[in-house]
């Protein structure tokens, strides 16, 4: 259990996360002593929470192993407000990444990125002037290949950094982060942020602000990449609506009482 003990947590239907918005979360991350042992930050969205309820303890351990667990996106907060009258703080991976890049990470800071490739590396250097950047791009399906996972861990060990962006998607990033903690001897903060660096550099265009605020960003991504996002929205994320409706009108939480572990 790595949860930050200095930040209060919120319980929403049995799921617990830190009471931080984007700006506050970035400040907490930037203020952490870079000499301390490696920890990681997770930003669960609707897809995460669907798997959190049905994917067994492995998913819950991935999320609750985070030093910071932040509420991603606007869909769950929207329905939390409409169905339960609760205002939940949000700190999406995309917004958090931009906040760190613009206001906290200096060009000379040590930064390691797992995922993204040469185009992302060039964009980060060109746009942010990073002088101490290391990027490792593992092959597709690497998380199922022990040798490829070990190559990622060896790269992390060989390139210690204050900020470690794990841009390989869920749950691969979280699994890799937990493996780094288990291996030991590493420092810095791992940020499980999916494709956020692609948005931050403009390599992938993000939805207009009004769509983000309306909770429609997923549908903008669907229009851009229908094959990739069709399953993500309608199969992997949409069941969250049923879970919330069941909780609202059936009096049930996201998890059975027996499975509500402390992060």
Short mmCIF file of N, CA, C and O in Angstrom, two decimals, residues 2 16 39 46 51 55 62 86 165 176 226-227 246-247 256:
data_model
loop_
_atom_site.label_atom_id
_atom_site.label_comp_id
_atom_site.label_asym_id
_atom_site.label_seq_id
_atom_site.Cartn_x
_atom_site.Cartn_y
_atom_site.Cartn_z
N UNK A 2 0.74 2.09 -1.04
CA UNK A 2 1.62 3.23 -1.22
C UNK A 2 0.89 4.57 -1.08
O UNK A 2 1.48 5.61 -1.31
N UNK A 16 -12.30 4.59 -3.30
CA UNK A 16 -11.65 5.68 -2.59
C UNK A 16 -10.56 6.31 -3.45
O UNK A 16 -9.77 5.60 -4.09
N UNK A 39 7.25 5.74 -6.49
CA UNK A 39 5.81 5.55 -6.31
C UNK A 39 5.13 5.87 -7.64
O UNK A 39 5.78 6.37 -8.57
N UNK A 46 -13.89 5.89 -16.30
CA UNK A 46 -15.01 4.96 -16.29
C UNK A 46 -14.56 3.55 -16.65
O UNK A 46 -15.00 2.56 -16.04
N UNK A 51 -13.70 -2.14 -14.78
CA UNK A 51 -12.80 -3.26 -14.49
C UNK A 51 -12.55 -3.42 -13.00
O UNK A 51 -12.34 -4.52 -12.51
N UNK A 55 -13.16 -6.95 -12.56
CA UNK A 55 -11.91 -7.56 -12.97
C UNK A 55 -11.13 -8.26 -11.87
O UNK A 55 -10.01 -8.69 -12.09
N UNK A 62 -3.87 -2.79 -8.58
CA UNK A 62 -3.20 -1.83 -9.47
C UNK A 62 -3.54 -0.40 -9.10
O UNK A 62 -2.68 0.48 -9.02
N UNK A 86 -23.43 14.93 -5.62
CA UNK A 86 -22.08 15.06 -5.09
C UNK A 86 -21.17 15.70 -6.12
O UNK A 86 -21.21 15.36 -7.32
N UNK A 165 7.04 9.01 -16.99
CA UNK A 165 5.75 8.92 -17.67
C UNK A 165 5.59 7.51 -18.24
O UNK A 165 6.36 7.08 -19.10
N UNK A 176 3.36 -2.33 -14.73
CA UNK A 176 4.79 -2.02 -14.81
C UNK A 176 5.24 -1.22 -13.60
O UNK A 176 6.32 -1.44 -13.04
N UNK A 226 -12.46 5.54 -34.83
CA UNK A 226 -13.62 4.71 -34.50
C UNK A 226 -13.25 3.27 -34.16
O UNK A 226 -13.84 2.68 -33.25
N UNK A 227 -12.30 2.71 -34.86
CA UNK A 227 -11.96 1.30 -34.62
C UNK A 227 -11.37 1.12 -33.22
O UNK A 227 -11.67 0.14 -32.53
N UNK A 246 -27.59 1.43 -10.72
CA UNK A 246 -27.88 0.38 -9.73
C UNK A 246 -27.58 0.87 -8.33
O UNK A 246 -28.32 0.59 -7.38
N UNK A 247 -26.48 1.61 -8.20
CA UNK A 247 -26.12 2.15 -6.88
C UNK A 247 -27.15 3.18 -6.41
O UNK A 247 -27.52 3.21 -5.24
N UNK A 256 -19.10 -4.84 -3.41
CA UNK A 256 -19.71 -5.41 -2.22
C UNK A 256 -18.92 -4.97 -0.99
O UNK A 256 -17.71 -4.76 -1.07
#
